[in-house]
PDB file of C-alpha atoms and ligand atoms in Angstrom:
ATOM      1  CA  MET U 260      -0.050   0.018   0.177  1.00 44.00           C
ATOM      2  CA  THR U 261       2.685   2.559   0.898  1.00 45.00           C
ATOM      3  CA  THR U 262       4.420   2.210  -2.296  1.00 44.00           C
ATOM      4  CA  GLN U 263       1.671   2.970  -3.813  1.00 45.00           C
ATOM      5  CA  THR U 264       0.639   6.196  -2.260  1.00 48.00           C
ATOM      6  CA  ARG U 265       2.559   8.555  -4.124  1.00 63.00           C
ATOM      7  CA  GLU U 266       1.423   7.147  -7.339  1.00 84.00           C
ATOM      8  CA  PRO U 267      -1.506   8.470  -9.152  1.00 96.00           C
ATOM      9  CA  ALA U 268      -4.653   6.105  -8.163  1.00 97.00           C
ATOM     10  CA  ILE U 269      -5.405   5.809 -12.118  1.00 98.00           C
ATOM     11  CA  ARG U 270      -2.588   6.383 -14.600  1.00 98.00           C
ATOM     12  CA  VAL U 271      -3.752   6.332 -18.380  1.00 98.00           C
ATOM     13  CA  GLN U 272      -1.001   6.759 -20.945  1.00 98.00           C
ATOM     14  CA  ALA U 273      -1.518   6.961 -24.762  1.00 98.00           C
ATOM     15  CA  ILE U 274      -4.237   4.558 -24.819  1.00 98.00           C
ATOM     16  CA  THR U 275      -5.805   3.850 -28.158  1.00 98.00           C
ATOM     17  CA  LYS U 276      -8.756   1.648 -29.049  1.00 98.00           C
ATOM     18  CA  SER U 277     -10.614   1.122 -32.444  1.00 97.00           C
ATOM     19  CA  TYR U 278     -13.812  -1.012 -33.145  1.00 96.00           C
ATOM     20  CA  LYS U 279     -12.934  -2.161 -36.542  1.00 94.00           C
ATOM     21  CA  ASP U 280     -12.621   1.209 -38.759  1.00 94.00           C
ATOM     22  CA  LEU U 281     -13.893   3.141 -35.955  1.00 96.00           C
ATOM     23  CA  HIS U 282     -10.983   5.027 -34.019  1.00 96.00           C
ATOM     24  CA  VAL U 283     -12.829   5.718 -30.738  1.00 97.00           C
ATOM     25  CA  LEU U 284      -9.603   6.517 -28.407  1.00 98.00           C
ATOM     26  CA  ARG U 285      -6.697   7.952 -30.039  1.00 97.00           C
ATOM     27  CA  GLY U 286      -4.241   8.424 -27.602  1.00 97.00           C
ATOM     28  CA  VAL U 287      -5.822   9.271 -24.130  1.00 98.00           C
ATOM     29  CA  ASP U 288      -3.626  10.333 -21.248  1.00 98.00           C
ATOM     30  CA  LEU U 289      -4.764  10.980 -17.882  1.00 97.00           C
ATOM     31  CA  ASP U 290      -3.810  10.639 -13.987  1.00 97.00           C
ATOM     32  CA  VAL U 291      -6.383  10.573 -11.005  1.00 98.00           C
ATOM     33  CA  ALA U 292      -5.041  11.330  -7.686  1.00 97.00           C
ATOM     34  CA  ALA U 293      -5.846   8.875  -5.027  1.00 96.00           C
ATOM     35  CA  GLY U 294      -8.749   9.857  -3.001  1.00 94.00           C
ATOM     36  CA  SER U 295      -9.819  12.320  -5.573  1.00 96.00           C
ATOM     37  CA  ILE U 296     -13.328  12.429  -7.516  1.00 97.00           C
ATOM     38  CA  PHE U 297     -12.370  12.578 -11.122  1.00 98.00           C
ATOM     39  CA  ALA U 298     -15.346  13.244 -13.801  1.00 97.00           C
ATOM     40  CA  LEU U 299     -14.837  12.211 -17.461  1.00 97.00           C
ATOM     41  CA  LEU U 300     -17.228  14.176 -19.754  1.00 95.00           C
ATOM     42  CA  GLY U 301     -17.875  13.645 -23.286  1.00 93.00           C
ATOM     43  CA  SER U 302     -20.730  13.603 -25.839  1.00 90.00           C
ATOM     44  CA  ASN U 303     -22.471  10.242 -26.829  1.00 91.00           C
ATOM     45  CA  GLY U 304     -20.140   8.088 -28.378  1.00 93.00           C
ATOM     46  CA  ALA U 305     -17.280   9.869 -27.104  1.00 95.00           C
ATOM     47  CA  GLY U 306     -15.735   6.780 -25.631  1.00 96.00           C
ATOM     48  CA  LYS U 307     -16.113   7.322 -21.959  1.00 95.00           C
ATOM     49  CA  THR U 308     -17.604   3.559 -21.495  1.00 94.00           C
ATOM     50  CA  THR U 309     -15.112   2.225 -23.721  1.00 96.00           C
ATOM     51  CA  LEU U 310     -12.039   3.836 -21.605  1.00 97.00           C
ATOM     52  CA  VAL U 311     -14.009   2.721 -18.313  1.00 96.00           C
ATOM     53  CA  ARG U 312     -14.175  -0.948 -19.784  1.00 94.00           C
ATOM     54  CA  ILE U 313     -10.403  -0.651 -20.664  1.00 97.00           C
ATOM     55  CA  LEU U 314      -9.645   0.509 -17.045  1.00 97.00           C
ATOM     56  CA  SER U 315     -11.926  -1.999 -15.368  1.00 93.00           C
ATOM     57  CA  THR U 316      -9.922  -5.122 -17.540  1.00 94.00           C
ATOM     58  CA  LEU U 317     -13.299  -5.881 -19.673  1.00 91.00           C
ATOM     59  CA  LEU U 318     -11.718  -4.565 -22.563  1.00 95.00           C
ATOM     60  CA  LYS U 319      -8.325  -4.692 -23.921  1.00 96.00           C
ATOM     61  CA  ALA U 320      -6.848  -1.385 -25.457  1.00 98.00           C
ATOM     62  CA  ASN U 321      -5.013  -1.579 -28.905  1.00 98.00           C
ATOM     63  CA  THR U 322      -1.801   0.424 -27.602  1.00 98.00           C
ATOM     64  CA  GLY U 323      -0.809   2.200 -24.509  1.00 98.00           C
ATOM     65  CA  THR U 324      -0.833   1.562 -20.959  1.00 98.00           C
ATOM     66  CA  ALA U 325      -2.960   2.036 -17.966  1.00 98.00           C
ATOM     67  CA  THR U 326      -2.394   1.158 -14.173  1.00 98.00           C
ATOM     68  CA  VAL U 327      -4.878   1.108 -11.659  1.00 97.00           C
ATOM     69  CA  HIS U 328      -4.116   1.133  -7.928  1.00 97.00           C
ATOM     70  CA  GLY U 329      -0.250   0.478  -9.235  1.00 96.00           C
ATOM     71  CA  PHE U 330      -1.323  -2.803 -11.399  1.00 97.00           C
ATOM     72  CA  ASP U 331      -1.186  -2.725 -14.897  1.00 98.00           C
ATOM     73  CA  VAL U 332      -4.414  -3.464 -16.537  1.00 97.00           C
ATOM     74  CA  SER U 333      -2.912  -5.938 -19.335  1.00 96.00           C
ATOM     75  CA  SER U 334      -0.304  -7.730 -17.356  1.00 97.00           C
ATOM     76  CA  ALA U 335      -1.970  -7.972 -13.983  1.00 97.00           C
ATOM     77  CA  PRO U 336      -5.790  -7.905 -14.452  1.00 95.00           C
ATOM     78  CA  GLY U 337      -6.629 -10.144 -11.409  1.00 94.00           C
ATOM     79  CA  ASP U 338      -5.088  -7.706  -9.119  1.00 95.00           C
ATOM     80  CA  VAL U 339      -6.997  -4.690 -11.023  1.00 96.00           C
ATOM     81  CA  ARG U 340     -10.193  -6.628 -10.388  1.00 91.00           C
ATOM     82  CA  LYS U 341      -9.467  -6.935  -6.710  1.00 90.00           C
ATOM     83  CA  SER U 342      -8.840  -3.248  -6.347  1.00 93.00           C
ATOM     84  CA  ILE U 343     -11.842  -1.787  -8.043  1.00 93.00           C
ATOM     85  CA  SER U 344     -15.816  -1.910  -8.341  1.00 89.00           C
ATOM     86  CA  LEU U 345     -17.464  -1.197 -11.466  1.00 87.00           C
ATOM     87  CA  THR U 346     -21.315   0.562 -11.418  1.00 84.00           C
ATOM     88  CA  GLY U 347     -22.619   0.549 -15.046  1.00 72.00           C
ATOM     89  CA  GLN U 348     -25.926   1.889 -16.319  1.00 56.00           C
ATOM     90  CA  PHE U 349     -27.608  -1.470 -15.758  1.00 56.00           C
ATOM     91  CA  ALA U 350     -28.351  -2.248 -11.942  1.00 63.00           C
ATOM     92  CA  ALA U 351     -27.187  -5.638 -10.873  1.00 76.00           C
ATOM     93  CA  VAL U 352     -29.895  -5.521  -8.278  1.00 86.00           C
ATOM     94  CA  ASP U 353     -32.047  -8.745  -7.950  1.00 89.00           C
ATOM     95  CA  GLU U 354     -35.505  -7.420  -7.509  1.00 90.00           C
ATOM     96  CA  VAL U 355     -37.128 -10.473  -5.957  1.00 93.00           C
ATOM     97  CA  LEU U 356     -34.609 -10.030  -3.256  1.00 95.00           C
ATOM     98  CA  THR U 357     -34.497  -7.671  -0.277  1.00 96.00           C
ATOM     99  CA  GLY U 358     -31.812  -4.999  -0.306  1.00 96.00           C
ATOM    100  CA  ARG U 359     -30.207  -6.986   2.546  1.00 97.00           C
ATOM    101  CA  GLU U 360     -30.637 -10.218   0.760  1.00 96.00           C
ATOM    102  CA  ASN U 361     -29.057  -8.474  -2.308  1.00 94.00           C
ATOM    103  CA  LEU U 362     -25.918  -7.235  -0.053  1.00 95.00           C
ATOM    104  CA  VAL U 363     -25.426 -10.719   1.727  1.00 96.00           C
ATOM    105  CA  LEU U 364     -25.362 -12.452  -1.503  1.00 93.00           C
ATOM    106  CA  VAL U 365     -22.514 -10.395  -3.020  1.00 90.00           C
ATOM    107  CA  ALA U 366     -20.633 -10.681   0.175  1.00 93.00           C
ATOM    108  CA  LYS U 367     -20.916 -14.458   0.152  1.00 92.00           C
ATOM    109  CA  LEU U 368     -19.895 -14.436  -3.517  1.00 87.00           C
ATOM    110  CA  ARG U 369     -16.791 -12.519  -2.360  1.00 86.00           C
ATOM    111  CA  HIS U 370     -15.855 -14.967   0.299  1.00 89.00           C
ATOM    112  CA  LEU U 371     -16.067 -12.394   2.775  1.00 92.00           C
ATOM    113  CA  LYS U 372     -16.593 -13.040   6.593  1.00 95.00           C
ATOM    114  CA  ASN U 373     -19.719 -11.911   8.316  1.00 96.00           C
ATOM    115  CA  PRO U 374     -21.720 -11.207   5.248  1.00 96.00           C
ATOM    116  CA  GLY U 375     -24.720 -10.195   7.595  1.00 97.00           C
ATOM    117  CA  ALA U 376     -22.559  -7.513   9.400  1.00 97.00           C
ATOM    118  CA  ILE U 377     -21.298  -6.171   5.820  1.00 95.00           C
ATOM    119  CA  ALA U 378     -24.693  -5.889   4.613  1.00 97.00           C
ATOM    120  CA  ASP U 379     -26.082  -4.308   7.653  1.00 97.00           C
ATOM    121  CA  ASP U 380     -23.110  -1.818   7.567  1.00 92.00           C
ATOM    122  CA  MET U 381     -23.639  -1.088   3.820  1.00 92.00           C
ATOM    123  CA  LEU U 382     -27.546  -0.352   4.577  1.00 95.00           C
ATOM    124  CA  ALA U 383     -26.795   2.151   7.238  1.00 91.00           C
ATOM    125  CA  ARG U 384     -24.001   3.879   4.943  1.00 85.00           C
ATOM    126  CA  PHE U 385     -26.425   4.330   2.143  1.00 85.00           C
ATOM    127  CA  SER U 386     -29.509   5.303   4.274  1.00 86.00           C
ATOM    128  CA  LEU U 387     -31.379   2.019   3.254  1.00 93.00           C
ATOM    129  CA  ALA U 388     -31.490   0.567   6.952  1.00 95.00           C
ATOM    130  CA  ASP U 389     -35.360   1.259   6.961  1.00 96.00           C
ATOM    131  CA  ALA U 390     -35.864  -0.375   3.682  1.00 96.00           C
ATOM    132  CA  GLY U 391     -33.466  -3.138   4.078  1.00 97.00           C
ATOM    133  CA  ASN U 392     -35.883  -5.973   4.463  1.00 97.00           C
ATOM    134  CA  ARG U 393     -38.209  -4.796   1.689  1.00 97.00           C
ATOM    135  CA  ARG U 394     -37.871  -6.255  -1.695  1.00 96.00           C
ATOM    136  CA  ALA U 395     -35.795  -4.132  -4.155  1.00 94.00           C
ATOM    137  CA  ALA U 396     -38.734  -4.080  -6.478  1.00 94.00           C
ATOM    138  CA  THR U 397     -40.375  -1.743  -4.108  1.00 95.00           C
ATOM    139  CA  TYR U 398     -37.609   0.596  -4.046  1.00 92.00           C
ATOM    140  CA  SER U 399     -37.646   3.888  -6.194  1.00 87.00           C
ATOM    141  CA  GLY U 400     -34.921   4.464  -8.720  1.00 83.00           C
ATOM    142  CA  GLY U 401     -32.750   6.559  -6.394  1.00 83.00           C
ATOM    143  CA  MET U 402     -32.962   3.782  -3.796  1.00 88.00           C
ATOM    144  CA  ARG U 403     -31.952   1.036  -6.120  1.00 89.00           C
ATOM    145  CA  ARG U 404     -29.158   2.941  -7.511  1.00 86.00           C
ATOM    146  CA  ARG U 405     -27.925   3.355  -3.928  1.00 88.00           C
ATOM    147  CA  LEU U 406     -28.401  -0.163  -3.379  1.00 92.00           C
ATOM    148  CA  ASP U 407     -26.415  -0.911  -6.942  1.00 90.00           C
ATOM    149  CA  ILE U 408     -23.640   1.157  -5.754  1.00 89.00           C
ATOM    150  CA  ALA U 409     -23.414  -0.382  -2.062  1.00 89.00           C
ATOM    151  CA  MET U 410     -23.450  -3.661  -3.870  1.00 91.00           C
ATOM    152  CA  SER U 411     -20.461  -2.882  -5.845  1.00 87.00           C
ATOM    153  CA  LEU U 412     -18.561  -1.524  -2.974  1.00 87.00           C
ATOM    154  CA  VAL U 413     -18.842  -4.514  -0.901  1.00 89.00           C
ATOM    155  CA  GLY U 414     -15.395  -5.252   0.354  1.00 87.00           C
ATOM    156  CA  ASN U 415     -14.402  -1.595   0.259  1.00 88.00           C
ATOM    157  CA  PRO U 416     -12.285  -1.289  -2.940  1.00 92.00           C
ATOM    158  CA  PRO U 417      -9.866   1.286  -3.160  1.00 95.00           C
ATOM    159  CA  VAL U 418     -11.005   2.522  -6.562  1.00 96.00           C
ATOM    160  CA  VAL U 419     -14.398   2.948  -8.037  1.00 94.00           C
ATOM    161  CA  PHE U 420     -15.841   3.492 -11.442  1.00 95.00           C
ATOM    162  CA  LEU U 421     -19.038   4.925 -11.857  1.00 94.00           C
ATOM    163  CA  ASP U 422     -20.427   4.908 -15.400  1.00 93.00           C
ATOM    164  CA  GLU U 423     -23.105   7.490 -15.563  1.00 91.00           C
ATOM    165  CA  PRO U 424     -24.443   6.886 -11.724  1.00 89.00           C
ATOM    166  CA  THR U 425     -27.222   9.249 -11.901  1.00 88.00           C
ATOM    167  CA  SER U 426     -28.532   8.539 -15.657  1.00 86.00           C
ATOM    168  CA  GLY U 427     -32.151   8.464 -15.438  1.00 80.00           C
ATOM    169  CA  LEU U 428     -32.764   9.635 -11.891  1.00 81.00           C
ATOM    170  CA  ASP U 429     -34.882  12.502 -10.627  1.00 80.00           C
ATOM    171  CA  PRO U 430     -33.070  15.726  -9.144  1.00 82.00           C
ATOM    172  CA  GLN U 431     -33.739  14.465  -5.211  1.00 79.00           C
ATOM    173  CA  ALA U 432     -32.500  10.827  -6.194  1.00 79.00           C
ATOM    174  CA  ARG U 433     -29.460  12.297  -7.877  1.00 85.00           C
ATOM    175  CA  ILE U 434     -28.535  14.648  -4.796  1.00 86.00           C
ATOM    176  CA  GLU U 435     -28.793  11.240  -2.715  1.00 81.00           C
ATOM    177  CA  VAL U 436     -26.157   9.577  -5.044  1.00 85.00           C
ATOM    178  CA  TRP U 437     -24.113  12.613  -5.083  1.00 90.00           C
ATOM    179  CA  GLN U 438     -24.067  12.578  -1.198  1.00 88.00           C
ATOM    180  CA  THR U 439     -22.911   9.043  -1.500  1.00 86.00           C
ATOM    181  CA  VAL U 440     -20.327   9.624  -3.756  1.00 90.00           C
ATOM    182  CA  LYS U 441     -18.950  12.793  -1.631  1.00 92.00           C
ATOM    183  CA  GLN U 442     -18.948  10.472   1.376  1.00 88.00           C
ATOM    184  CA  LEU U 443     -16.787   7.919  -0.476  1.00 89.00           C
ATOM    185  CA  ALA U 444     -14.132  10.267  -1.499  1.00 93.00           C
ATOM    186  CA  LYS U 445     -14.030  11.277   2.225  1.00 92.00           C
ATOM    187  CA  ASP U 446     -13.641   8.117   3.173  1.00 89.00           C
ATOM    188  CA  GLY U 447     -10.287   8.144   0.880  1.00 92.00           C
ATOM    189  CA  THR U 448     -11.914   6.107  -1.970  1.00 95.00           C
ATOM    190  CA  THR U 449     -10.723   7.141  -5.586  1.00 97.00           C
ATOM    191  CA  ILE U 450     -13.602   7.630  -7.915  1.00 97.00           C
ATOM    192  CA  LEU U 451     -13.692   8.117 -11.624  1.00 97.00           C
ATOM    193  CA  LEU U 452     -17.214   8.827 -13.042  1.00 95.00           C
ATOM    194  CA  THR U 453     -18.346   9.518 -16.621  1.00 95.00           C
ATOM    195  CA  THR U 454     -21.343  11.686 -17.051  1.00 92.00           C
ATOM    196  CA  GLN U 455     -23.308  13.738 -19.296  1.00 87.00           C
ATOM    197  CA  TYR U 456     -24.586  16.181 -16.803  1.00 87.00           C
ATOM    198  CA  LEU U 457     -22.285  19.135 -16.513  1.00 87.00           C
ATOM    199  CA  ASP U 458     -23.802  19.899 -13.238  1.00 88.00           C
ATOM    200  CA  GLU U 459     -22.919  16.709 -12.004  1.00 92.00           C
ATOM    201  CA  ALA U 460     -19.370  17.252 -12.721  1.00 93.00           C
ATOM    202  CA  GLU U 461     -19.435  20.777 -11.210  1.00 92.00           C
ATOM    203  CA  GLN U 462     -20.895  19.393  -8.089  1.00 91.00           C
ATOM    204  CA  LEU U 463     -18.682  16.402  -7.434  1.00 94.00           C
ATOM    205  CA  ALA U 464     -15.467  16.565  -8.919  1.00 96.00           C
ATOM    206  CA  ASP U 465     -11.988  17.748  -7.894  1.00 96.00           C
ATOM    207  CA  ARG U 466     -10.744  17.635 -11.463  1.00 97.00           C
ATOM    208  CA  ILE U 467     -12.818  17.391 -14.736  1.00 96.00           C
ATOM    209  CA  ALA U 468     -11.599  16.055 -18.242  1.00 97.00           C
ATOM    210  CA  ILE U 469     -13.428  16.618 -21.385  1.00 95.00           C
ATOM    211  CA  LEU U 470     -12.875  13.379 -23.885  1.00 96.00           C
ATOM    212  CA  HIS U 471     -13.514  14.799 -27.568  1.00 95.00           C
ATOM    213  CA  LYS U 472     -12.606  13.022 -31.030  1.00 93.00           C
ATOM    214  CA  GLY U 473     -10.748  10.613 -29.098  1.00 95.00           C
ATOM    215  CA  THR U 474      -8.446  12.679 -26.859  1.00 96.00           C
ATOM    216  CA  ILE U 475      -8.606  14.564 -23.694  1.00 97.00           C
ATOM    217  CA  ILE U 476      -9.073  18.003 -25.179  1.00 95.00           C
ATOM    218  CA  GLN U 477      -9.064  19.650 -21.442  1.00 94.00           C
ATOM    219  CA  ASN U 478      -8.216  18.549 -17.822  1.00 96.00           C
ATOM    220  CA  GLY U 479      -8.413  20.612 -15.271  1.00 95.00           C
ATOM    221  CA  THR U 480     -10.308  21.797 -11.958  1.00 93.00           C
ATOM    222  CA  LEU U 481     -13.511  23.394 -12.517  1.00 90.00           C
ATOM    223  CA  ALA U 482     -11.886  26.959 -11.839  1.00 89.00           C
ATOM    224  CA  GLU U 483      -9.183  25.961 -14.336  1.00 91.00           C
ATOM    225  CA  LEU U 484     -11.871  25.167 -17.078  1.00 88.00           C
ATOM    226  CA  LYS U 485     -13.790  28.108 -16.401  1.00 84.00           C
ATOM    227  CA  GLN U 486     -10.975  30.473 -17.125  1.00 84.00           C
ATOM    228  CA  LEU U 487     -10.874  29.240 -20.611  1.00 83.00           C
ATOM    229  CA  LEU U 488     -13.905  31.168 -21.378  1.00 76.00           C
ATOM    230  CA  PRO U 489     -14.086  34.998 -20.913  1.00 67.00           C
ATOM    231  CA  SER U 490     -15.041  35.551 -17.180  1.00 60.00           C
ATOM    232  CA  ALA U 491     -17.731  38.159 -17.539  1.00 56.00           C
ATOM    233  CA  LYS U 492     -20.373  38.687 -20.013  1.00 53.00           C
ATOM    234  CA  VAL U 493     -22.425  41.938 -19.485  1.00 55.00           C
ATOM    235  CA  GLU U 494     -25.781  41.778 -20.124  1.00 57.00           C
ATOM    236  CA  TYR U 495     -27.670  43.193 -16.898  1.00 60.00           C
ATOM    237  CA  VAL U 496     -25.564  41.320 -14.632  1.00 58.00           C
ATOM    238  CA  GLU U 497     -22.073  39.932 -14.863  1.00 61.00           C
ATOM    239  CA  LYS U 498     -22.490  36.133 -15.622  1.00 68.00           C
ATOM    240  CA  GLN U 499     -19.754  33.474 -14.546  1.00 78.00           C
ATOM    241  CA  PRO U 500     -19.565  30.993 -17.414  1.00 82.00           C
ATOM    242  CA  THR U 501     -20.979  27.825 -16.203  1.00 84.00           C
ATOM    243  CA  LEU U 502     -19.203  24.483 -17.184  1.00 86.00           C
ATOM    244  CA  GLU U 503     -21.888  23.709 -19.675  1.00 84.00           C
ATOM    245  CA  ASP U 504     -20.836  26.953 -21.462  1.00 84.00           C
ATOM    246  CA  VAL U 505     -17.257  25.828 -21.474  1.00 86.00           C
ATOM    247  CA  PHE U 506     -17.984  22.348 -22.662  1.00 87.00           C
ATOM    248  CA  LEU U 507     -19.983  23.653 -25.707  1.00 85.00           C
ATOM    249  CA  ALA U 508     -17.425  26.264 -26.517  1.00 86.00           C
ATOM    250  CA  LEU U 509     -14.902  23.540 -26.376  1.00 87.00           C
ATOM    251  CA  VAL U 510     -16.747  20.924 -28.090  1.00 87.00           C
ATOM    252  CA  GLY U 511     -18.049  23.477 -30.748  1.00 78.00           C
ATOM    253  CA  ASP U 512     -21.761  22.499 -30.400  1.00 61.00           C
ATOM    254  CA  THR U 513     -24.061  25.706 -30.048  1.00 50.00           C
ATOM    255  CA  SER U 514     -27.138  24.323 -31.265  1.00 52.00           C
ATOM    256  CA  ASP U 515     -29.777  23.789 -28.054  1.00 50.00           C
ATOM    257  CA  THR U 516     -31.626  21.124 -29.766  1.00 44.00           C
ATOM    258  CA  ALA U 517     -28.343  18.896 -30.653  1.00 43.00           C
ATOM    259  CA  ASP U 518     -27.488  19.139 -26.782  1.00 44.00           C
ATOM    260  CA  GLU U 519     -31.053  18.093 -25.487  1.00 44.00           C
ATOM    261  CA  ALA U 520     -31.068  15.151 -28.049  1.00 43.00           C
ATOM    262  CA  ALA U 521     -27.449  14.137 -26.995  1.00 45.00           C
ATOM    263  CA  MET U 522     -28.627  14.628 -23.364  1.00 46.00           C
ATOM    264  CA  SER U 523     -31.788  12.382 -23.711  1.00 45.00           C
ATOM    265  CA  ALA U 524     -30.383   9.918 -26.250  1.00 45.00           C
ATOM    266  CA  GLY U 525     -30.528   7.054 -23.660  1.00 43.00           C
ATOM    267  CA  GLU U 526     -30.805   3.808 -26.144  1.00 42.00           C
ATOM    268  CA  GLU U 527     -27.417   4.821 -27.403  1.00 43.00           C
ATOM    269  CA  SER U 528     -25.663   5.131 -24.142  1.00 41.00           C
ATOM    270  CA  ARG U 529     -25.217   1.349 -23.426  1.00 38.00           C
TER     271      ARG U 529
HETATM  272  N1  ATP E 272     -18.335  -3.497 -28.964  1.00 62.78           N
HETATM  273  C1  ATP E 272     -18.422  -2.323 -29.894  1.00 62.78           C
HETATM  274  N2  ATP E 272     -18.472  -2.548 -31.346  1.00 62.78           N
HETATM  275  C2  ATP E 272     -18.361  -1.674 -32.168  1.00 62.78           C
HETATM  276  N3  ATP E 272     -18.503  -0.445 -31.658  1.00 62.78           N
HETATM  277  C3  ATP E 272     -18.734  -0.185 -30.181  1.00 62.78           C
HETATM  278  C4  ATP E 272     -18.743  -0.950 -29.345  1.00 62.78           C
HETATM  279  N4  ATP E 272     -18.701  -0.493 -28.233  1.00 62.78           N
HETATM  280  C5  ATP E 272     -18.946   0.812 -28.463  1.00 62.78           C
HETATM  281  N5  ATP E 272     -18.635   1.037 -29.943  1.00 62.78           N
HETATM  282  C6  ATP E 272     -18.792   2.627 -30.842  1.00 62.78           C
HETATM  283  O1  ATP E 272     -17.722   3.220 -29.963  1.00 62.78           O
HETATM  284  C7  ATP E 272     -17.939   4.601 -29.823  1.00 62.78           C
HETATM  285  C8  ATP E 272     -17.889   4.981 -28.331  1.00 62.78           C
HETATM  286  O2  ATP E 272     -18.993   4.086 -27.554  1.00 62.78           O
HETATM  287  P1  ATP E 272     -19.001   4.224 -25.917  1.00 62.78           P
HETATM  288  O3  ATP E 272     -19.875   3.365 -25.266  1.00 62.78           O
HETATM  289  O4  ATP E 272     -17.379   4.202 -25.274  1.00 62.78           O
HETATM  290  O5  ATP E 272     -19.261   5.646 -25.892  1.00 62.78           O
HETATM  291  P2  ATP E 272     -19.851   6.642 -24.473  1.00 62.78           P
HETATM  292  O6  ATP E 272     -19.121   7.777 -24.558  1.00 62.78           O
HETATM  293  O7  ATP E 272     -19.623   5.913 -23.295  1.00 62.78           O
HETATM  294  O8  ATP E 272     -21.297   7.165 -24.867  1.00 62.78           O
HETATM  295  P3  ATP E 272     -22.536   7.369 -24.053  1.00 62.78           P
HETATM  296  O9  ATP E 272     -22.421   8.673 -23.790  1.00 62.78           O
HETATM  297  O10 ATP E 272     -23.579   7.266 -25.066  1.00 62.78           O
HETATM  298  O11 ATP E 272     -22.566   6.406 -22.911  1.00 62.78           O
HETATM  299  C9  ATP E 272     -19.524   4.671 -30.105  1.00 62.78           C
HETATM  300  O12 ATP E 272     -19.514   5.230 -31.487  1.00 62.78           O
HETATM  301  C10 ATP E 272     -19.922   3.408 -30.333  1.00 62.78           C
HETATM  302  O13 ATP E 272     -20.920   3.250 -31.065  1.00 62.78           O
HETATM  303 MG1   MG E 273     -21.333   5.171 -21.930  1.00 62.78          MG
END
């Protein structure tokens, strides 16, 4: 552990990935500091899920290297898998089981001691204690997502990948998930999340990177990204650019309707 503390928790160097003629990742570089929240932004089809799948060893890059928690994803995939959790867009929750039973099941699958105690601890951490003995089918979308994240965190992996953790959730449920993510980072977990919601990146991320046309075109803190645009537009009031203004200026899309279509193109986001 101590030998790894100075290294970034995630290091990505010159990663490329093509699907036949489609060059999705054309040389991606990024570092994620241990214990930080890093948001990867990009339009539909930018390659966010592809990068997350490479980092979680589900997919092989064509060229380049990546390490997670000090382990190389291609030469030590087993060690990487033991160090991470991945929550995708599709919940792993079994609806017939109660929340508690879902958690106990995961703890047993991971050969952990005291699965019942682990489940109770997770239910408490994710504000699901009162609902723990109800079937997951009766949960709201936000509760289900929290349960899904809780299940992926059984065993307390040091690095967590969240691929669009709040897509499809209502504002209240999103805030609940955000609180969960913030608490995880406070406890020292490293989090890489992808999102199309720019306010989500603004709320959560210590650093934000924009993936566009196969490379990271910007990478910085929110304040650094905001400095890329003139800081004050004078209309009636001085207006700071939002991250959305910065994103659209960088990606070059000024059409509201295209933006809305991208935001709601759920069937493409898998
Ligand atoms: N298995 C695959 N075979 C062929 N093409 C693929 C495959 N997986 C992804 N792609 C293509 O690669 C591109 C990047 O897809 P990816 O899912 O990584 O994008 P994304 O940034 O996660 O998009 P979204 O915001 O919609 O989730 C898309 O054009 C997609 O159609
Ligand atoms: Mg995706």
